[in-house]
mmCIF file of C-alpha atoms in Angstrom:
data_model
loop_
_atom_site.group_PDB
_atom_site.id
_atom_site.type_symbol
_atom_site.label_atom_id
_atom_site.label_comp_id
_atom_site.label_asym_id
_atom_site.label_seq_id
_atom_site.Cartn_x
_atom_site.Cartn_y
_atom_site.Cartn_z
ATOM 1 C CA UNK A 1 -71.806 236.499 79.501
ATOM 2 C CA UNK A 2 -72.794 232.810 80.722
ATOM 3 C CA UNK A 3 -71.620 230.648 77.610
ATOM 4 C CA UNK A 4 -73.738 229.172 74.756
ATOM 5 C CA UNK A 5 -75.539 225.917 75.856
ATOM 6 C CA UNK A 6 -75.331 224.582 72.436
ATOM 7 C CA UNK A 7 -77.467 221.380 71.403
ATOM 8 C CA UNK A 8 -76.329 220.429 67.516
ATOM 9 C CA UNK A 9 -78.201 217.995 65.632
ATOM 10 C CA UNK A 10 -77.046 216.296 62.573
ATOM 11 C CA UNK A 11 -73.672 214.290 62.446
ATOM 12 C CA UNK A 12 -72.871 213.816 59.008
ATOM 13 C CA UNK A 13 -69.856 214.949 57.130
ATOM 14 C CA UNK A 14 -70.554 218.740 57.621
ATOM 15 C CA UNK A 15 -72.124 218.200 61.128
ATOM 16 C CA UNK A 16 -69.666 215.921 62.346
ATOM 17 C CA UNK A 17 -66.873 218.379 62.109
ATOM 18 C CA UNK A 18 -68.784 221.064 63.581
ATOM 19 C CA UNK A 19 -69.222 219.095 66.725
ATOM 20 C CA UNK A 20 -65.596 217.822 66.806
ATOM 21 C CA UNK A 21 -63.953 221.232 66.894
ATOM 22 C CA UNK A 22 -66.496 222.741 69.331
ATOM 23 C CA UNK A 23 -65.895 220.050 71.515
ATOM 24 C CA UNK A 24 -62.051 220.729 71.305
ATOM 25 C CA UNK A 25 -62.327 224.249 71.542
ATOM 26 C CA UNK A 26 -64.353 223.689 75.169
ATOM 27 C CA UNK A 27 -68.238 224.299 74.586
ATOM 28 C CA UNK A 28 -69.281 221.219 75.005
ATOM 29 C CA UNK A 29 -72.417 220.826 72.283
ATOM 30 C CA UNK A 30 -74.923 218.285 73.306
ATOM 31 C CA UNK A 31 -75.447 215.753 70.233
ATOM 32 C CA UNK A 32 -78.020 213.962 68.785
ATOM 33 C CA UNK A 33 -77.101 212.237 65.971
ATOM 34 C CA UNK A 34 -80.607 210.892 64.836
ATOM 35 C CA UNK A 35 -78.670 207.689 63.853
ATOM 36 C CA UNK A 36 -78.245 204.852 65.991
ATOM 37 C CA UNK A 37 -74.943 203.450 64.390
ATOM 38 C CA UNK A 38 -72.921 206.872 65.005
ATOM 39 C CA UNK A 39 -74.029 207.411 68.525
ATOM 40 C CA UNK A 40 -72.330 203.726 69.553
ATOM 41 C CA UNK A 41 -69.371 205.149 66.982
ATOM 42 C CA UNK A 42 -69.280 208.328 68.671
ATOM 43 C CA UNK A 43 -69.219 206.567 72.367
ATOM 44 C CA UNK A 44 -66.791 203.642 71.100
ATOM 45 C CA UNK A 45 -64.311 205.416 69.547
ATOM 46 C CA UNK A 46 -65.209 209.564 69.684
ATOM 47 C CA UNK A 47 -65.568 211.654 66.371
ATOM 48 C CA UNK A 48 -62.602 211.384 64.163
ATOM 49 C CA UNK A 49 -61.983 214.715 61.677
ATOM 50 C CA UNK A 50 -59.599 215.135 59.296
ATOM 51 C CA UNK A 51 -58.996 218.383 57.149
ATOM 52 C CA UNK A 52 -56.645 219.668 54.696
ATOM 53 C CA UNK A 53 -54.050 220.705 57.867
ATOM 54 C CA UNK A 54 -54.438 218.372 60.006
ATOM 55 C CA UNK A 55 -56.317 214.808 61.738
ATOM 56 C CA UNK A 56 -57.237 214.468 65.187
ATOM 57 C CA UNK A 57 -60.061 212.519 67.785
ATOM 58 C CA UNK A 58 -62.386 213.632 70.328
ATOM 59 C CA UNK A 59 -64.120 211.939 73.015
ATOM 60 C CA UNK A 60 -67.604 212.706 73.163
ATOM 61 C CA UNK A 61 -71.044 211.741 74.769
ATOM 62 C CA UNK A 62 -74.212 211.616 72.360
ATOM 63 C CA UNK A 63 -77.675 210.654 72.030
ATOM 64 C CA UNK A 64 -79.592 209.125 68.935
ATOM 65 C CA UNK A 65 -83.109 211.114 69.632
ATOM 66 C CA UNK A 66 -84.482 214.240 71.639
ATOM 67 C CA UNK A 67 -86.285 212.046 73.525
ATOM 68 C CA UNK A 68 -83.345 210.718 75.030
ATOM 69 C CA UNK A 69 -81.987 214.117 76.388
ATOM 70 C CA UNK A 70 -82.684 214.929 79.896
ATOM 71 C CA UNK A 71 -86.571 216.252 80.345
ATOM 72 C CA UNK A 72 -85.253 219.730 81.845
ATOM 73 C CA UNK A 73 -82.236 220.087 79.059
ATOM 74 C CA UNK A 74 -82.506 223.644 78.035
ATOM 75 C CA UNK A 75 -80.944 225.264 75.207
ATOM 76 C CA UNK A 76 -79.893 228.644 73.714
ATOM 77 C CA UNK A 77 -79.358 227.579 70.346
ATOM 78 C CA UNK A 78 -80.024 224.275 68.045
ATOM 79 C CA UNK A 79 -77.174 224.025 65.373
ATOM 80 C CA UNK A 80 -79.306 222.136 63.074
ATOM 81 C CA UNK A 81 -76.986 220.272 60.175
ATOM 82 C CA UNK A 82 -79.517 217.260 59.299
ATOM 83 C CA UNK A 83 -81.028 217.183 56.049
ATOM 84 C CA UNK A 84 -83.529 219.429 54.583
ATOM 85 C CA UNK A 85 -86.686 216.671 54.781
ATOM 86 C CA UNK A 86 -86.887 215.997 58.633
ATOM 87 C CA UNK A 87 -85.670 219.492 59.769
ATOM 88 C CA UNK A 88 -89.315 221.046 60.041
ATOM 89 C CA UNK A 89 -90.604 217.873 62.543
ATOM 90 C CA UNK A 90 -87.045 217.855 63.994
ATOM 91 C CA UNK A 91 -87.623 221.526 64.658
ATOM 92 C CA UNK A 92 -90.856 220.840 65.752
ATOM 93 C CA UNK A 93 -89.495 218.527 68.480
ATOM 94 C CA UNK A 94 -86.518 220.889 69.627
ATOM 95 C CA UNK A 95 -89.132 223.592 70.583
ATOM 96 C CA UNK A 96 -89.800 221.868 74.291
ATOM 97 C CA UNK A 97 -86.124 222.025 74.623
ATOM 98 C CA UNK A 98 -85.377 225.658 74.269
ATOM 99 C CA UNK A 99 -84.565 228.352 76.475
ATOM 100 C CA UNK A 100 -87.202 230.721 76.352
ATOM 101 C CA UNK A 101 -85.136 233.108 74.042
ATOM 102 C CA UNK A 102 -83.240 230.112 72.662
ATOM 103 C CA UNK A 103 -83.609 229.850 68.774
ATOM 104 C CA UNK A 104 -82.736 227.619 66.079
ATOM 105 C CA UNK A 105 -79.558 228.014 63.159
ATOM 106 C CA UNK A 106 -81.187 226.089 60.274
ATOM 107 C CA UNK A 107 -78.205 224.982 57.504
ATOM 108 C CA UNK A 108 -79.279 222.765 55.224
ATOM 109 C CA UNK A 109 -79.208 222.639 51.019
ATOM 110 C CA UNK A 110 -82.426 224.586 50.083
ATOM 111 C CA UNK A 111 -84.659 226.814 51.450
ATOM 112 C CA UNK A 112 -86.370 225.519 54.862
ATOM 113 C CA UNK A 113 -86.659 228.497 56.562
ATOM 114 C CA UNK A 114 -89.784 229.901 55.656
ATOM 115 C CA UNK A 115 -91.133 226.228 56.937
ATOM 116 C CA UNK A 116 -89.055 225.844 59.864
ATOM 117 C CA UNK A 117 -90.508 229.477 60.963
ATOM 118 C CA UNK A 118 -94.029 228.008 60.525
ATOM 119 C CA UNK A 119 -93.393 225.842 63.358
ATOM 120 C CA UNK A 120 -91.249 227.547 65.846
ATOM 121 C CA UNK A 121 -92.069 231.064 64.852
ATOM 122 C CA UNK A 122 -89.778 232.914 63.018
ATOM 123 C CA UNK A 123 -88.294 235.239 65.733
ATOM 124 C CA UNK A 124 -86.743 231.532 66.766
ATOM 125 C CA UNK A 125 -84.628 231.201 63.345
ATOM 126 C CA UNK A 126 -81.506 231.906 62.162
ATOM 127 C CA UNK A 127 -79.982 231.367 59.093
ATOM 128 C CA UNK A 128 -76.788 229.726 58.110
ATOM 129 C CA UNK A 129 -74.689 228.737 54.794
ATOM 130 C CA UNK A 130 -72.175 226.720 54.941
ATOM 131 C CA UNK A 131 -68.972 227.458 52.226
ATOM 132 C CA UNK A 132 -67.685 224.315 52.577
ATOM 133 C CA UNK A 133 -67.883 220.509 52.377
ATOM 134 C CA UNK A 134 -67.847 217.485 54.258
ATOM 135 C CA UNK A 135 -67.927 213.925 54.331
ATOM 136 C CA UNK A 136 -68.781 211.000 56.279
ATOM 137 C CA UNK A 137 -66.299 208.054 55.330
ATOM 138 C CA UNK A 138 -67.552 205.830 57.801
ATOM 139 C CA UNK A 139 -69.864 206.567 61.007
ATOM 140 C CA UNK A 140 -67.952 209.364 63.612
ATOM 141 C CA UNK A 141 -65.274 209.766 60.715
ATOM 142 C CA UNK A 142 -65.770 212.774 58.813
ATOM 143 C CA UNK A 143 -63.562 214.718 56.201
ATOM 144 C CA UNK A 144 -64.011 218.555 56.432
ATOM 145 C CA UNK A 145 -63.286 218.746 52.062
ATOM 146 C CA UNK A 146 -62.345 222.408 51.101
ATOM 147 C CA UNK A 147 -61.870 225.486 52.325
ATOM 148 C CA UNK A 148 -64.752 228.526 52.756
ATOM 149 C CA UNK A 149 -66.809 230.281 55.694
ATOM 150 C CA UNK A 150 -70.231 229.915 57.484
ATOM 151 C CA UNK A 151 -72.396 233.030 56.719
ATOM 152 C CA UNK A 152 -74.909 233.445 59.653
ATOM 153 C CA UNK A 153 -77.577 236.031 59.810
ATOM 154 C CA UNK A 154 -81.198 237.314 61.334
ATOM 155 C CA UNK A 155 -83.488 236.835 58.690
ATOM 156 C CA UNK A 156 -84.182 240.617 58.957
ATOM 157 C CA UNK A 157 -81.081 241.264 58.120
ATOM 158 C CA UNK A 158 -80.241 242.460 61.911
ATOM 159 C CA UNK A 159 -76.693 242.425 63.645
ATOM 160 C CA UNK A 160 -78.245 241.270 66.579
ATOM 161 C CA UNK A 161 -76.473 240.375 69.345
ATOM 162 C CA UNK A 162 -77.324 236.829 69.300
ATOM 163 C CA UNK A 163 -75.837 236.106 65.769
ATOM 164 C CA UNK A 164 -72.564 237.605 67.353
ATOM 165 C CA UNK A 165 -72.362 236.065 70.108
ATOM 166 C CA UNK A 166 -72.940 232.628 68.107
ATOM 167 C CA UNK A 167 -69.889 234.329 65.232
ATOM 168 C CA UNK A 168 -67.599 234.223 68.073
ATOM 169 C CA UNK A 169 -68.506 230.533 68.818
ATOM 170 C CA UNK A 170 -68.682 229.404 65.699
ATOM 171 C CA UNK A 171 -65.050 231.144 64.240
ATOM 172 C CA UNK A 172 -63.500 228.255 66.282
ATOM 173 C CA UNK A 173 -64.871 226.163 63.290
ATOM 174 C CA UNK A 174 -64.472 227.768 60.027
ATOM 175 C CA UNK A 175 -64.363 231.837 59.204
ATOM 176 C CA UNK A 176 -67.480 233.243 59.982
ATOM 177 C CA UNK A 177 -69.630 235.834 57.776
ATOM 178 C CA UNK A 178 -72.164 238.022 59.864
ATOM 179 C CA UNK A 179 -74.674 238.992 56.656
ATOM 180 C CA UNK A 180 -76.827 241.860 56.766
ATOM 181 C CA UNK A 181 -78.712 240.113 53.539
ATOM 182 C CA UNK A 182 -78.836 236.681 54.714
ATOM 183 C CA UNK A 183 -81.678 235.779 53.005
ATOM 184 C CA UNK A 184 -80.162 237.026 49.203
ATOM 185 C CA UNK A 185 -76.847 235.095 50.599
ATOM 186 C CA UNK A 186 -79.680 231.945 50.648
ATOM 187 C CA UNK A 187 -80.667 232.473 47.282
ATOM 188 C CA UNK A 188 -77.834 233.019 45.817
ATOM 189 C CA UNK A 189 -76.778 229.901 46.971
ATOM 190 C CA UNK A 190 -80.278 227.895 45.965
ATOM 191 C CA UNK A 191 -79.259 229.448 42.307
ATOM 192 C CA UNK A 192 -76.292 227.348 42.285
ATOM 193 C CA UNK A 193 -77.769 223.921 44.164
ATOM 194 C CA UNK A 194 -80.976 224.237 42.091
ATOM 195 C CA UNK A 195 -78.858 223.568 38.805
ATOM 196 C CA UNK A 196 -76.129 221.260 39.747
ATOM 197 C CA UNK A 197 -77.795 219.029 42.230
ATOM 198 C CA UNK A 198 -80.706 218.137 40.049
ATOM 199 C CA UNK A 199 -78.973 217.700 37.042
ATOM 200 C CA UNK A 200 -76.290 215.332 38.448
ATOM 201 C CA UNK A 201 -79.655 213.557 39.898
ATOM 202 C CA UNK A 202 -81.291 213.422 36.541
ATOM 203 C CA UNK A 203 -78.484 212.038 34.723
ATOM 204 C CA UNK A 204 -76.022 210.470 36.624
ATOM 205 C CA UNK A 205 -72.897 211.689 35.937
ATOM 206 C CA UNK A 206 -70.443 213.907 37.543
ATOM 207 C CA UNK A 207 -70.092 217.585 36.906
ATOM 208 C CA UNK A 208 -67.401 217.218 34.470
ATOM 209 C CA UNK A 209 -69.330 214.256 32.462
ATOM 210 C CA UNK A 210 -72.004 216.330 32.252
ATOM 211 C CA UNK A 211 -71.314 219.817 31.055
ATOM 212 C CA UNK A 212 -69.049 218.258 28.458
ATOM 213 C CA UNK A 213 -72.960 218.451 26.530
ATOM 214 C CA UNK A 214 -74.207 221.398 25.233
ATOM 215 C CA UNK A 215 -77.719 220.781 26.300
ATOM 216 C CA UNK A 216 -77.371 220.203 29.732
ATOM 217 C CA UNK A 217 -74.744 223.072 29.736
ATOM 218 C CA UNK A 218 -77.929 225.369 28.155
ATOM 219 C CA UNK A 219 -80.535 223.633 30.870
ATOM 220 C CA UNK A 220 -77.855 224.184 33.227
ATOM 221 C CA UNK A 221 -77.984 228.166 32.000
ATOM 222 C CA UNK A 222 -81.904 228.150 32.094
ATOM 223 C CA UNK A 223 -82.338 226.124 35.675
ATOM 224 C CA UNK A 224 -80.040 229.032 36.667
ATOM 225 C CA UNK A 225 -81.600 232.300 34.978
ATOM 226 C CA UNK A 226 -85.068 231.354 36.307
ATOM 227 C CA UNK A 227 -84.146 230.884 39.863
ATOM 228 C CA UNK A 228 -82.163 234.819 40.200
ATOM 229 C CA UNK A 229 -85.394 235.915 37.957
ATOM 230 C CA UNK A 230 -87.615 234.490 40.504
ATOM 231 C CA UNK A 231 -85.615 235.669 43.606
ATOM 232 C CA UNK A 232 -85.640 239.226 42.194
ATOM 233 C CA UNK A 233 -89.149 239.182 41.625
ATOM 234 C CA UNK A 234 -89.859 238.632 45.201
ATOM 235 C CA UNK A 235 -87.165 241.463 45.842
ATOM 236 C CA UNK A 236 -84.256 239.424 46.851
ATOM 237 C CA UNK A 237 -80.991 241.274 46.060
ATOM 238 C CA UNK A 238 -79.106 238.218 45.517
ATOM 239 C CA UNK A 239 -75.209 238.099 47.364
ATOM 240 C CA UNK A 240 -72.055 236.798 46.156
ATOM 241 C CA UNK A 241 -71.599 233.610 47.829
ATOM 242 C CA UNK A 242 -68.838 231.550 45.669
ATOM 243 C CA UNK A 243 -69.159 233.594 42.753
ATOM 244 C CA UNK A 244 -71.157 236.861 41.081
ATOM 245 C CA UNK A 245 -74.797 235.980 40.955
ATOM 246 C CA UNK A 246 -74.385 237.406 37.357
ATOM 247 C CA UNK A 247 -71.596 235.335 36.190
ATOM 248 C CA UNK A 248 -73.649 232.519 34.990
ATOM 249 C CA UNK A 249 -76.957 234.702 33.981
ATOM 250 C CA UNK A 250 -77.980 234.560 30.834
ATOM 251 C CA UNK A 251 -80.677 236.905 29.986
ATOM 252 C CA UNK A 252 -83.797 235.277 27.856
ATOM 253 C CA UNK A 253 -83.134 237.688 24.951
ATOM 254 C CA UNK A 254 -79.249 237.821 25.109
ATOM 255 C CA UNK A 255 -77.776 237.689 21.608
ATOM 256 C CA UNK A 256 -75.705 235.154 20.661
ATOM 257 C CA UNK A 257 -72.114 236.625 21.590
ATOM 258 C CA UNK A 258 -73.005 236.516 25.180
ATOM 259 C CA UNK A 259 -74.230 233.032 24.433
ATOM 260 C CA UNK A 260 -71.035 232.097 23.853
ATOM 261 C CA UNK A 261 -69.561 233.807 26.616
ATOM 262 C CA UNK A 262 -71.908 232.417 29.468
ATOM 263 C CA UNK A 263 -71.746 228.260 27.377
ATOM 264 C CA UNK A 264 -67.798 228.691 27.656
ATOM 265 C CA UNK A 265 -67.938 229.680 31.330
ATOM 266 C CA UNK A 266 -69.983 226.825 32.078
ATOM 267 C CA UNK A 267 -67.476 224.432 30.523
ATOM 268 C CA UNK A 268 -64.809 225.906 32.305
ATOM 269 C CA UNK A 269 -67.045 225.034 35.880
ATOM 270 C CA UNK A 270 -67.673 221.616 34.603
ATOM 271 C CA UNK A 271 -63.537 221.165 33.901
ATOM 272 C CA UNK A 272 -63.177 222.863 37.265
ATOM 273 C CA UNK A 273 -65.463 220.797 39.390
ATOM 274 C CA UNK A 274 -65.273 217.551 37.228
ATOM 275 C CA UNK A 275 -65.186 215.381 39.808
ATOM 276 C CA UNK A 276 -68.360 216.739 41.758
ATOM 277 C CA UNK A 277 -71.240 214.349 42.199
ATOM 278 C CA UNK A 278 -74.399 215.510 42.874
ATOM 279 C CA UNK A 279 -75.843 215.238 46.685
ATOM 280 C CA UNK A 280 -79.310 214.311 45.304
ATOM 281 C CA UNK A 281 -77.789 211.940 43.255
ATOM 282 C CA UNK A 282 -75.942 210.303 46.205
ATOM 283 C CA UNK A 283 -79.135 210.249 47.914
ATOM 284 C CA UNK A 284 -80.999 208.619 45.062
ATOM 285 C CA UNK A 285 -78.421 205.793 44.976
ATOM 286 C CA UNK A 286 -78.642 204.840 48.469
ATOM 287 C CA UNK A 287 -82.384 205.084 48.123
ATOM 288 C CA UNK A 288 -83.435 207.867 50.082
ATOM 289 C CA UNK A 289 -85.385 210.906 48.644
ATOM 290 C CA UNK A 290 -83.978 213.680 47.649
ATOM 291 C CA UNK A 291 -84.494 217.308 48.799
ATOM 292 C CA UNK A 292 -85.991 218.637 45.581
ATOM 293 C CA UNK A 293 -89.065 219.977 47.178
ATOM 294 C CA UNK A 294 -86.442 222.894 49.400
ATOM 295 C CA UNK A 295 -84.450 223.177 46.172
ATOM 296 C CA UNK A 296 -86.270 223.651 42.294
ATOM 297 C CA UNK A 297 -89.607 222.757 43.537
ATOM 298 C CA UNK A 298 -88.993 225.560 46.134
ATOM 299 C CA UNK A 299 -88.641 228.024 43.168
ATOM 300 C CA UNK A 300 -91.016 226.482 41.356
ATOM 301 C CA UNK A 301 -93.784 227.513 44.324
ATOM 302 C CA UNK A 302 -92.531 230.909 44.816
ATOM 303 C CA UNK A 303 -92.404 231.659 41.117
ATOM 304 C CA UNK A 304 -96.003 231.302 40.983
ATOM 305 C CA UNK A 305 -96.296 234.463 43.521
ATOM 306 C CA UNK A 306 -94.595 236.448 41.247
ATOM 307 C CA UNK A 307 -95.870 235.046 38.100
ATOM 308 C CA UNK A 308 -92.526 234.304 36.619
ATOM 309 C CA UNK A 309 -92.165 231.552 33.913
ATOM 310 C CA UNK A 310 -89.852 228.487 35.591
ATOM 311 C CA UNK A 311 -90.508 225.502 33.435
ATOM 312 C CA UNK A 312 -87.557 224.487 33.811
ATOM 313 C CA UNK A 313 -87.401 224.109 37.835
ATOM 314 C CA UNK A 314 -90.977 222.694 37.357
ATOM 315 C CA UNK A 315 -89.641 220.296 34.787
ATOM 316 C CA UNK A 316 -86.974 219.044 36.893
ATOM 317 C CA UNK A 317 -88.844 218.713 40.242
ATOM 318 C CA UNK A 318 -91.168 216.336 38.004
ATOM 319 C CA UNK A 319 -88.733 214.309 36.585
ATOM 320 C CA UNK A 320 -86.428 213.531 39.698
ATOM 321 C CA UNK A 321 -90.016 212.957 41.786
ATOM 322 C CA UNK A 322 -90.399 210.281 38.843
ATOM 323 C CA UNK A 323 -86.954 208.928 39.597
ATOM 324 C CA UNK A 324 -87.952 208.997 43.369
ATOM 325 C CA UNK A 325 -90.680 206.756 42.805
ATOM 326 C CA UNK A 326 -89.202 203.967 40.358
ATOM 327 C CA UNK A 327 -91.018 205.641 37.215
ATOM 328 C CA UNK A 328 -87.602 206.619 35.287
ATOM 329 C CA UNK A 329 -84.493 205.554 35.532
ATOM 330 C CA UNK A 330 -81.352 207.612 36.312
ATOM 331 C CA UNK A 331 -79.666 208.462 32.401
ATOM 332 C CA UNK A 332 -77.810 211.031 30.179
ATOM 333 C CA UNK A 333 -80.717 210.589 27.749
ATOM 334 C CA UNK A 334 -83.247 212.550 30.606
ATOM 335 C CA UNK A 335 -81.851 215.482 29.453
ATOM 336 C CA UNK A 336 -83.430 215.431 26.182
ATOM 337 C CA UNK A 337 -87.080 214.403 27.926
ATOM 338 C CA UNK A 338 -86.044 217.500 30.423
ATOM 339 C CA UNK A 339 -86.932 219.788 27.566
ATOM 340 C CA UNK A 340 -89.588 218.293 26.467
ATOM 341 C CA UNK A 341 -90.938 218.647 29.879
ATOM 342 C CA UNK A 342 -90.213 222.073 29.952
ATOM 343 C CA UNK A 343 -91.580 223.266 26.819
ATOM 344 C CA UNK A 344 -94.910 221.534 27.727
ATOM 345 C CA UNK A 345 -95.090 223.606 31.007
ATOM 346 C CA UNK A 346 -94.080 227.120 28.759
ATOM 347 C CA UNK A 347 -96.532 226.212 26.438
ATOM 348 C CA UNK A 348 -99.401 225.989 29.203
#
């Protein structure tokens, strides 16, 4: 079998070390960075990675935009690691440049995959997660953060032979998962971004500031509990990603001893994790938008097929769209107007 002509797009943290261990391992990904500043980094001084084992450099060529690529560049698959706002037109775009059974790995925070399909069609699409983090400390220097796997998968939940054939590529990264429920893997995973990436936007303050309170602990609960109702709804049999998708559900009757149970776990995350910070947040400091619109607001449109009650998710997606356009201001104290905002949307 010829090898993968891979084009990857997105060289961030998480992209960045993608590229620089392909490119050491031999398969020679094309790059486009969509940033000007880390394609000179990347052709001054090659991508530098370091992980928890180890630090090392590797030359590479890349390009800032498609249209820079070679008009007859073909492709059989588009790693695509940007973030979740440009992927559909960046999708878009990559269609000339596709073999004509080449496809697209989409692997961003939130759901884009029913919108990437839109555009490409969705027998072009694949679906990735990835289990673990990265960061960009300065342009072409990246830190690969923790330890986890990439779960790939058809979205029909086929092992086709094109998801294996990009497993075997892709195991020279990280460990590789090839689900047969990739899209309850997704959702799984939205459960978890939908509650700690908005509420770190909202308020500002790490993981461990936050869930200290026991009001954003319980919005934390309800963000969470209406995004697996919603996903089961649709039929989603959510997947155990980093944890049981039950470990932090807390039904809307539940007496109080489970309550307890499900407030106390949460603490424990926040003491766990206190150091997170919140990618929207990040995003909101350096005054780009956020991805809220793949992420609660995503829930909050699919809820409405189902008929399932989200105020919450609606609440938030109004409140950080607020922050996004200089209407409120990034505090603790948005937690309180957070459920005021939500029991005006239960009460319609």
């Amino acid at each position: 079998m010829a090898p993968l002509r891979i084009l990857l797009q997105g060289l961030g943290g998480i992209g960045g070390v993608v590229a620089a261990r392909l490119l050491r391992a031999g398969y020679g990904p094309t790059l486009v960075t969509g940033n000007a500043e880390i394609t000179a980094a990347i052709k001054q001084e090659g991508l530098r990675v370091k992980t928890l084992s180890e630090e090392f450099t590797v030359a590479a060529e890349a390009y800032t935009d498609l249209a820079h690529l070679p008009k007859d560049s073909r492709f059989d698959v588009s790693i695509m690691l940007m973030k979740a706002n440009p992927v559909v037109a960046a999708a878009q775009k990559t269609l000339p440049f596709l073999a004509e059974d080449g496809y697209l790995l989409t692997c961003q925070n939130g759901m884009v995959e029913d919108a990437v399909a839109a555009v490409v069609g969705r027998q072009r699409v694949l679906a990735g997660i990835v289990g673990w983090g990265g960061t960009m400390h300065a342009p072409a220097v990246v830190e690969k953060t923790g330890p986890g796997a990439i779960h790939l998968g058809e979205l029909d939940g086929s092992h086709s032979p094109r998801v294996r054939a990009l497993a075997s590529v892709l195991r020279y990264v990280s460990p590789v998962v090839v689900s047969g429920n990739i899209v309850g893997a997704m959702w799984a995973k939205l459960a978890i971004n939908c509650m700690i990436t908005a509420m770190g936007a909202l308020t500002g303050q790490t993981m461990g500031q936050m869930l200290r309170q026991k009001r954003a602990r319980l919005a934390f609960l309800n963000i969470y509990r209406e995004v697996v109702d919603t996903a089961e709804a649709l039929g989603v049999k959510l997947e155990r990603i980093a944890v049981h998708p039950r470990l932090l559900y807390v039904a809307k009757n539940a007496a109080w001893p489970t309550r307890l149970v499900k407030d106390s776990i949460a603490r424990a995350i926040g003491l766990k994790y206190r150091r997170l910070k919140s990618s929207a947040l990040q995003s909101l400091q350096r005054g780009r938008p956020t991805e809220i619109d793949f992420l609660n607001g995503y829930v909050a449109a699919r809820a409405q097929e189902t008929k399932i009650a989200v105020p919450f998710n609606r609440a938030v997606t109004r409140l950080i769209k607020e922050i996004e356009a200089g209407e409120r201001q990034i505090h603790v104290d948005n937690i309180r107007d957070l459920f005021a905002a939500a029991q005006s949307y239960t009460e319609t």
